[in-house]
Tab-separated table of C-alpha atoms in Angstrom:
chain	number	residue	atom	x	y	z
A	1	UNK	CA	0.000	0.000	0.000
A	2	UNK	CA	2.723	2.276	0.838
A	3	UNK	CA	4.435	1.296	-2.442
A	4	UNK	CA	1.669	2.139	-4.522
A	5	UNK	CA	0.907	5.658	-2.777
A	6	UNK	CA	4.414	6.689	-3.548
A	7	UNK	CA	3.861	5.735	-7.183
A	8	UNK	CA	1.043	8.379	-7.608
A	9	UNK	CA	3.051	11.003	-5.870
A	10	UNK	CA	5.804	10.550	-7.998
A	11	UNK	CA	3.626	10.521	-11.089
A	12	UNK	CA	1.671	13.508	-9.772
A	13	UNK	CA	4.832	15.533	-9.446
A	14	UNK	CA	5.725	13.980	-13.070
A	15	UNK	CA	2.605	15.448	-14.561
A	16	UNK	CA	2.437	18.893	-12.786
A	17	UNK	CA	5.809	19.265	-13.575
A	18	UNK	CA	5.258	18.799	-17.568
A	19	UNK	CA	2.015	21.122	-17.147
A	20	UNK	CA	4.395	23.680	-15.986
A	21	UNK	CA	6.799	23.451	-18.582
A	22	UNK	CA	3.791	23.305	-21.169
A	23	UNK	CA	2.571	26.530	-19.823
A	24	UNK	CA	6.553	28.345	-19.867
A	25	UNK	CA	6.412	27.549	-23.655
A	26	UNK	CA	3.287	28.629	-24.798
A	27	UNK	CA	3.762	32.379	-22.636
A	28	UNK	CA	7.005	32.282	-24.104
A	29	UNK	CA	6.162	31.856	-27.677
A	30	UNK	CA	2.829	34.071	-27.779
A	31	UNK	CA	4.371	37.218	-28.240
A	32	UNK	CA	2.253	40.166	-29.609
A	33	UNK	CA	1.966	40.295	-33.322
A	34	UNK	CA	4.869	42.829	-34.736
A	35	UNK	CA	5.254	44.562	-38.001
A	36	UNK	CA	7.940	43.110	-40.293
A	37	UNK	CA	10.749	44.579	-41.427
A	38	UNK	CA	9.357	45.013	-44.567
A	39	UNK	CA	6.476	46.726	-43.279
A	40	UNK	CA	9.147	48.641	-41.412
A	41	UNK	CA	11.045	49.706	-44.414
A	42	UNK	CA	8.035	50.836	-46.409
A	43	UNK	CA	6.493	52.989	-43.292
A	44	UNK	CA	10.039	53.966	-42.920
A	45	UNK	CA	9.818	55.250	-46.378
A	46	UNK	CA	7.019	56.818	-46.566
A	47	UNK	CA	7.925	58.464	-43.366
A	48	UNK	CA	10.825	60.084	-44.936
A	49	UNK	CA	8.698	61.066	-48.475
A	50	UNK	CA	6.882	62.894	-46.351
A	51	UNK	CA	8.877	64.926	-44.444
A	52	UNK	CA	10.198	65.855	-48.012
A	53	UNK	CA	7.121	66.511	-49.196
A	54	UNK	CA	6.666	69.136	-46.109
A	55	UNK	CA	9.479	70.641	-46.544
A	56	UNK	CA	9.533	71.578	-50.085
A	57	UNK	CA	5.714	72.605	-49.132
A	58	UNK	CA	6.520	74.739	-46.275
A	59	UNK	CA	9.474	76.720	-48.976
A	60	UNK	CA	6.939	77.213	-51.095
A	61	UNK	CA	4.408	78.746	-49.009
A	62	UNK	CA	7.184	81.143	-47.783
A	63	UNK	CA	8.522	82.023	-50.677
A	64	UNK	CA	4.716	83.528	-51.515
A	65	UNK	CA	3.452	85.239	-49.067
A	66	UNK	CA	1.463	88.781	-48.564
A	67	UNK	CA	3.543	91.943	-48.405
A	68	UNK	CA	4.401	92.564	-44.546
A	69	UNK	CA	3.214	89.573	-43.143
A	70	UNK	CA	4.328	85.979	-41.643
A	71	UNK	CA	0.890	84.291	-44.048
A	72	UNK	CA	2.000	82.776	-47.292
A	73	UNK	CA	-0.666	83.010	-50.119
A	74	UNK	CA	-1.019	79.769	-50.517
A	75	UNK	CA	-0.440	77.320	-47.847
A	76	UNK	CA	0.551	73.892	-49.234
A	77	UNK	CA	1.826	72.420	-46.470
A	78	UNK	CA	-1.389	72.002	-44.329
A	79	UNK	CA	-3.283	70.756	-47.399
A	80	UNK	CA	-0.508	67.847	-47.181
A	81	UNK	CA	-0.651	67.259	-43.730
A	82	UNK	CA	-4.689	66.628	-43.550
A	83	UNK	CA	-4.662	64.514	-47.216
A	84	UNK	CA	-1.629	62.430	-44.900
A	85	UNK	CA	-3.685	62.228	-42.131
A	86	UNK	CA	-6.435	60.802	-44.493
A	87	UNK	CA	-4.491	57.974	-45.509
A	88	UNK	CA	-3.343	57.180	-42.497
A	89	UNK	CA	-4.610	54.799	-40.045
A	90	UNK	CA	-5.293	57.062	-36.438
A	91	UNK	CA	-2.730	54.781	-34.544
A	92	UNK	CA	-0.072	56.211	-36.539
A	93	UNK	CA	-0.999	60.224	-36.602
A	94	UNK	CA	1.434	60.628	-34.545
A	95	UNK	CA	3.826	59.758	-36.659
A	96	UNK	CA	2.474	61.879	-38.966
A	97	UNK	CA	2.740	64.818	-37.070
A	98	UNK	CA	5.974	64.426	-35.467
A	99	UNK	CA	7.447	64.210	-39.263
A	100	UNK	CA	5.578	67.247	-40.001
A	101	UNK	CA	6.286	68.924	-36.707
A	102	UNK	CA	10.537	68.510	-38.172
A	103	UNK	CA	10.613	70.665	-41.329
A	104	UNK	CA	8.282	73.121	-40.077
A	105	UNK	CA	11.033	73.610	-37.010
A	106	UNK	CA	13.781	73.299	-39.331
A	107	UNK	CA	13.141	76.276	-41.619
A	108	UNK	CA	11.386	78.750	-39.176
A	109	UNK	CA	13.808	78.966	-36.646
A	110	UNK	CA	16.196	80.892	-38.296
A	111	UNK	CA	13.148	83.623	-39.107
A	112	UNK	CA	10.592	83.357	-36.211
A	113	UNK	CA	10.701	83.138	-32.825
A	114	UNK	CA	10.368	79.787	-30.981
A	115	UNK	CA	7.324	80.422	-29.219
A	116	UNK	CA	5.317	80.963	-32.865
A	117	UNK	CA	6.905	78.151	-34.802
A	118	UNK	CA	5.860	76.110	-31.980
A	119	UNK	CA	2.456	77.383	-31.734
A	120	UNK	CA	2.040	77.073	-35.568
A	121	UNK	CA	3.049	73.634	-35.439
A	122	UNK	CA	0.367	72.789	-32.608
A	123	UNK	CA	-2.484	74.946	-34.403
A	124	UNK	CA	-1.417	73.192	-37.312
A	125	UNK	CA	-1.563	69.551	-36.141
A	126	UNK	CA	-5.235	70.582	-34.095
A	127	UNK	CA	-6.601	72.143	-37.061
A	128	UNK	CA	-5.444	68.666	-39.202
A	129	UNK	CA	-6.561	66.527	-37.033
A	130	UNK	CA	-9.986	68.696	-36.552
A	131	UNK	CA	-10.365	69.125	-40.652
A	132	UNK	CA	-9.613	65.080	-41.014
A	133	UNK	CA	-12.764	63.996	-38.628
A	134	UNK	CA	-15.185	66.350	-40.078
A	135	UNK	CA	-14.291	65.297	-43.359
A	136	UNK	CA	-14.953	61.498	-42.316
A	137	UNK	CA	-18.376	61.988	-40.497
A	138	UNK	CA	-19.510	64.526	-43.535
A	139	UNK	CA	-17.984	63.303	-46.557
A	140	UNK	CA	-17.149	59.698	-45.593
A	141	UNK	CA	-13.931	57.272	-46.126
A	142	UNK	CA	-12.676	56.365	-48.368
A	143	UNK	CA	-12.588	60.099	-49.494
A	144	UNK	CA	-12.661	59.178	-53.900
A	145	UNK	CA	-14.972	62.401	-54.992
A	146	UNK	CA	-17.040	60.042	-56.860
A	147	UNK	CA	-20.123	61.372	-55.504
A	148	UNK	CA	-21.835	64.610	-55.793
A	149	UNK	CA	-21.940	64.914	-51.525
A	150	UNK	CA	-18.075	63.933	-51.306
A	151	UNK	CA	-17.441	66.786	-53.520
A	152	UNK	CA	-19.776	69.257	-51.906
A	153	UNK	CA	-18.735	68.134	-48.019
A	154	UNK	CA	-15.080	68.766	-49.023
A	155	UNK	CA	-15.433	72.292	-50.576
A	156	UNK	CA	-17.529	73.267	-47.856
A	157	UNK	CA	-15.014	72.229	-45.325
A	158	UNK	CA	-11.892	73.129	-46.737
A	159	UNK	CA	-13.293	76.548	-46.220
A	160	UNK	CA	-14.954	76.382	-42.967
A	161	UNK	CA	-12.150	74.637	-41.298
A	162	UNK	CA	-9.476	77.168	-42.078
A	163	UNK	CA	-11.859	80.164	-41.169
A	164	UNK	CA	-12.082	78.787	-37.498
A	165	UNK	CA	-8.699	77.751	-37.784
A	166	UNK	CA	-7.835	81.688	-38.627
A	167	UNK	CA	-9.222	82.509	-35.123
A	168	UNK	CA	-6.267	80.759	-33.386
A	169	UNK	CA	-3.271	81.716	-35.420
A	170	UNK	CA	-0.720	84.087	-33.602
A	171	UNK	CA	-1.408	86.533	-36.650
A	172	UNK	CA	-5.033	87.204	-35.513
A	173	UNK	CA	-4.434	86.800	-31.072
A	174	UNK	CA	-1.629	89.382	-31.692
A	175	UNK	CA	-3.503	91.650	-33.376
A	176	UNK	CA	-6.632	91.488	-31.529
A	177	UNK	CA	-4.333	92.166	-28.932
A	178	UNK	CA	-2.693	95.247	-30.076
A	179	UNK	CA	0.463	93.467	-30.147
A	180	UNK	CA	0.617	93.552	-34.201
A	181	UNK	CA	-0.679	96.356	-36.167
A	182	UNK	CA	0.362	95.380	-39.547
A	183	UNK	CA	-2.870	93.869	-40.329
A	184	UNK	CA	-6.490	94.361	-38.759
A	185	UNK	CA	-7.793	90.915	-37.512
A	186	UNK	CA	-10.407	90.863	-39.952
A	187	UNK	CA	-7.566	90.908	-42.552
A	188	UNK	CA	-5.420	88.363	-40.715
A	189	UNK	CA	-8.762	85.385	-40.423
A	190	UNK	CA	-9.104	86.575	-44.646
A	191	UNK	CA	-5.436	85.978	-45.151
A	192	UNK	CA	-5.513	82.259	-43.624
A	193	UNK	CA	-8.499	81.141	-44.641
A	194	UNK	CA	-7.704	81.987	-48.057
A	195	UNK	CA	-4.012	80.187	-48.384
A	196	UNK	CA	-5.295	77.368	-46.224
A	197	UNK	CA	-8.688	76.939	-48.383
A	198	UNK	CA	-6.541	77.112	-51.747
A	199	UNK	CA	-3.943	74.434	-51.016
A	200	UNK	CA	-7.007	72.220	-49.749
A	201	UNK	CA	-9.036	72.467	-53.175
A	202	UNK	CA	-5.705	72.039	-55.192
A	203	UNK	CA	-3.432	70.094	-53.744
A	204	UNK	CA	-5.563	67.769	-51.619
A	205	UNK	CA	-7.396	66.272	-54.342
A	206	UNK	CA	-4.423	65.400	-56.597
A	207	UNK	CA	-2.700	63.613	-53.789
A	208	UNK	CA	-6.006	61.445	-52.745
A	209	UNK	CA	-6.394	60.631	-56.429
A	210	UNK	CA	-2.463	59.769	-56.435
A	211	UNK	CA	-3.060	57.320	-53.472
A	212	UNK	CA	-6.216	55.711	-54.786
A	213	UNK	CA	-4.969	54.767	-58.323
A	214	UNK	CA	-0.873	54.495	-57.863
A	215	UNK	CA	1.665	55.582	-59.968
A	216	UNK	CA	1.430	52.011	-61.961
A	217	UNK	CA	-1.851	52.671	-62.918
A	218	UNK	CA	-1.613	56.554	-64.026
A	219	UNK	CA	1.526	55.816	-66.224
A	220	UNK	CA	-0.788	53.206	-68.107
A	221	UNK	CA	-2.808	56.778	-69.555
A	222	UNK	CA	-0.186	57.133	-72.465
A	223	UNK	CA	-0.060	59.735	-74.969
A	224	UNK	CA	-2.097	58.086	-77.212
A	225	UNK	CA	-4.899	57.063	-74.947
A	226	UNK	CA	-4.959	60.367	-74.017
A	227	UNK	CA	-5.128	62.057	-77.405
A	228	UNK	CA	-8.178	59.061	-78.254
A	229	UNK	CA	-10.101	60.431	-75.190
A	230	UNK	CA	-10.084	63.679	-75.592
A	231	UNK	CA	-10.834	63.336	-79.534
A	232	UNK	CA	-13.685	61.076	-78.140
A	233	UNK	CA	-14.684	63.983	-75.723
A	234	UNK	CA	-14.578	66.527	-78.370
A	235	UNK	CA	-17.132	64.766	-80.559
A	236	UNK	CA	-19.466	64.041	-78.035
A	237	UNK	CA	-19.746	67.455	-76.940
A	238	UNK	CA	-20.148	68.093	-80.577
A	239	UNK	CA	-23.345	65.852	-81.125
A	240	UNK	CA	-24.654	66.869	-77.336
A	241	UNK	CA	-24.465	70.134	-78.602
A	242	UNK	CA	-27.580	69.240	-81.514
A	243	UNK	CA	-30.851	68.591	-80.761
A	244	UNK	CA	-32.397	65.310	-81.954
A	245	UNK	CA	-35.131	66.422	-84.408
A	246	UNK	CA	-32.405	66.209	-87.423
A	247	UNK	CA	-31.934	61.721	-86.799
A	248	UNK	CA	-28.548	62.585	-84.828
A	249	UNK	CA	-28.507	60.947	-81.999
A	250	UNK	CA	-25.883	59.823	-79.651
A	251	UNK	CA	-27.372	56.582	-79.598
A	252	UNK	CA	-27.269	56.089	-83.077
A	253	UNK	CA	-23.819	57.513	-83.052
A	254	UNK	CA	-21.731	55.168	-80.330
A	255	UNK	CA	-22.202	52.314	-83.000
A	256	UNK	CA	-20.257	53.795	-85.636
A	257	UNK	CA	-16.527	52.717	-84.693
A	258	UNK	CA	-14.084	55.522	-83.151
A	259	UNK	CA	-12.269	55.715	-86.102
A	260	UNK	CA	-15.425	56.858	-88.295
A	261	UNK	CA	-16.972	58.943	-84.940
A	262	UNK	CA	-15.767	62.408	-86.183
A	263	UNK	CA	-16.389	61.678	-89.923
A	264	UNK	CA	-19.933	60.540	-88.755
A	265	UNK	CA	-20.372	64.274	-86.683
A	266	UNK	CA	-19.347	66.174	-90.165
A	267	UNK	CA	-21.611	64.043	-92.245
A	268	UNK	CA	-24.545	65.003	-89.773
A	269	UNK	CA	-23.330	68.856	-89.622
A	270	UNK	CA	-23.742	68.879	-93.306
A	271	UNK	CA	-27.072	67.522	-93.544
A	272	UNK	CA	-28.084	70.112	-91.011
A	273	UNK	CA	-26.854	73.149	-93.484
């Protein structure tokens, strides 16, 4: 009896002690999930394109700006930073911003005080981040201006946005304050809403479109697709442009082949006269 009770202590022990050895493993092997370094290198670049980007953006908006005054004319830069923030996923807006936050502190320095580059570099990142979750709850995401309300939303927005965003700028505190005179504060919220509104309607659009189609798929628009198009456009607008009571109809007309489509407009023209 005593035998056999120290046979299932010693398998006991056996068993608890592979349980325990089980359990080491599996907490040692379940590590969280991390990017590769592929992933790494391509967020890496992107990272960097960006802070490019910004930079060459921030140049340009300084090199135009209104006589007297620390406002550029157009504001590229900002119309970068919210299209960025557009295609990036919210975990990583930091990243965003601290790359943006770089160039903007790398060429004012040496022509503004620290205290304004800094506070342009938070008013910009607050007014980003602000503009980016409008634009999601009014115009939606993916943001592809294929709709009449995605179109409408962003105009509206990309002047709203930089009108309130006006009202925090050092330009318009310092002058409401008497601390600038160069420029009433009506004129400084003008000013910024008007080179923040302009880089939104140019530039962000172009870089959205970039992003959705790739550079593969915009160098497959040659010069002769191009040219076909447009010829194709032209005579459209050219049978649109007569009314049906003569037999031309478009109908009629997008069964003749593209090569005879603009002999088949002259032919009708001719009839008309």
């Amino acid at each position: 009896m005593a035998l056999r009770t120290r046979s299932v202590t010693i398998r006991s022990a056996h068993v608890a002690t592979t349980e325990h050895v089980a359990s080491f493993d599996v907490s040692k092997t379940s590590s969280p999930d991390r990017p590769s370094a592929r992933t790494t290198a391509r967020l890496l670049a992107y990272t960097l394109l960006f802070v490019a980007a910004y930079d060459v953006a921030v140049r340009l908006g300084l090199g135009f700006r209104f006589e007297n005054s620390q406002i550029g004319v157009v504001w590229p830069a900002n119309a970068l930073l919210v299209s960025a923030l557009l295609l990036t996923p919210r975990s990583r807006w930091w990243i965003i911003l601290l790359a943006a936050a770089i160039p903007h502190a790398a060429e004012m320095h040496l022509t503004v005080p620290a205290w304004r580059w800094i506070w342009q570099i938070l008013g910009n990142g607050i007014f980003a981040m602000g503009t980016v979750i409008v634009l999601e709850r009014t115009a939606g995401v993916p943001l592809h201006f294929g709709t009449r309300q995605q179109v409408l939303a962003y105009a509206v927005v990309s002047f709203a946005m930089p009108a309130v965003y006006g009202l925090t700028t050092p330009a318009f505190v310092r002058s409401v304050l008497g601390l600038e005179s160069t420029y009433t504060p009506t004129a400084s919220v003008l000013r910024t809403t008007l080179s923040t509104a302009t880089g939104l309607l140019i530039i962000g659009p172009v870089i959205l479109k970039w992003a959705q189609y790739g550079v593969q798929r915009m160098s497959q628009l040659s010069r002769p697709r191009l040219v076909e198009g447009a010829r194709d456009r032209v005579a459209r607008d050219l049978v649109e442009d007569h009314p049906p009571r003569r037999h031309l109809r478009l109908q009629h007309l997008e069964q003749v082949p593209r090569d005879r489509f603009a002999l088949a407009v002259l032919v009708g023209r001719e009839q008309e006269l």
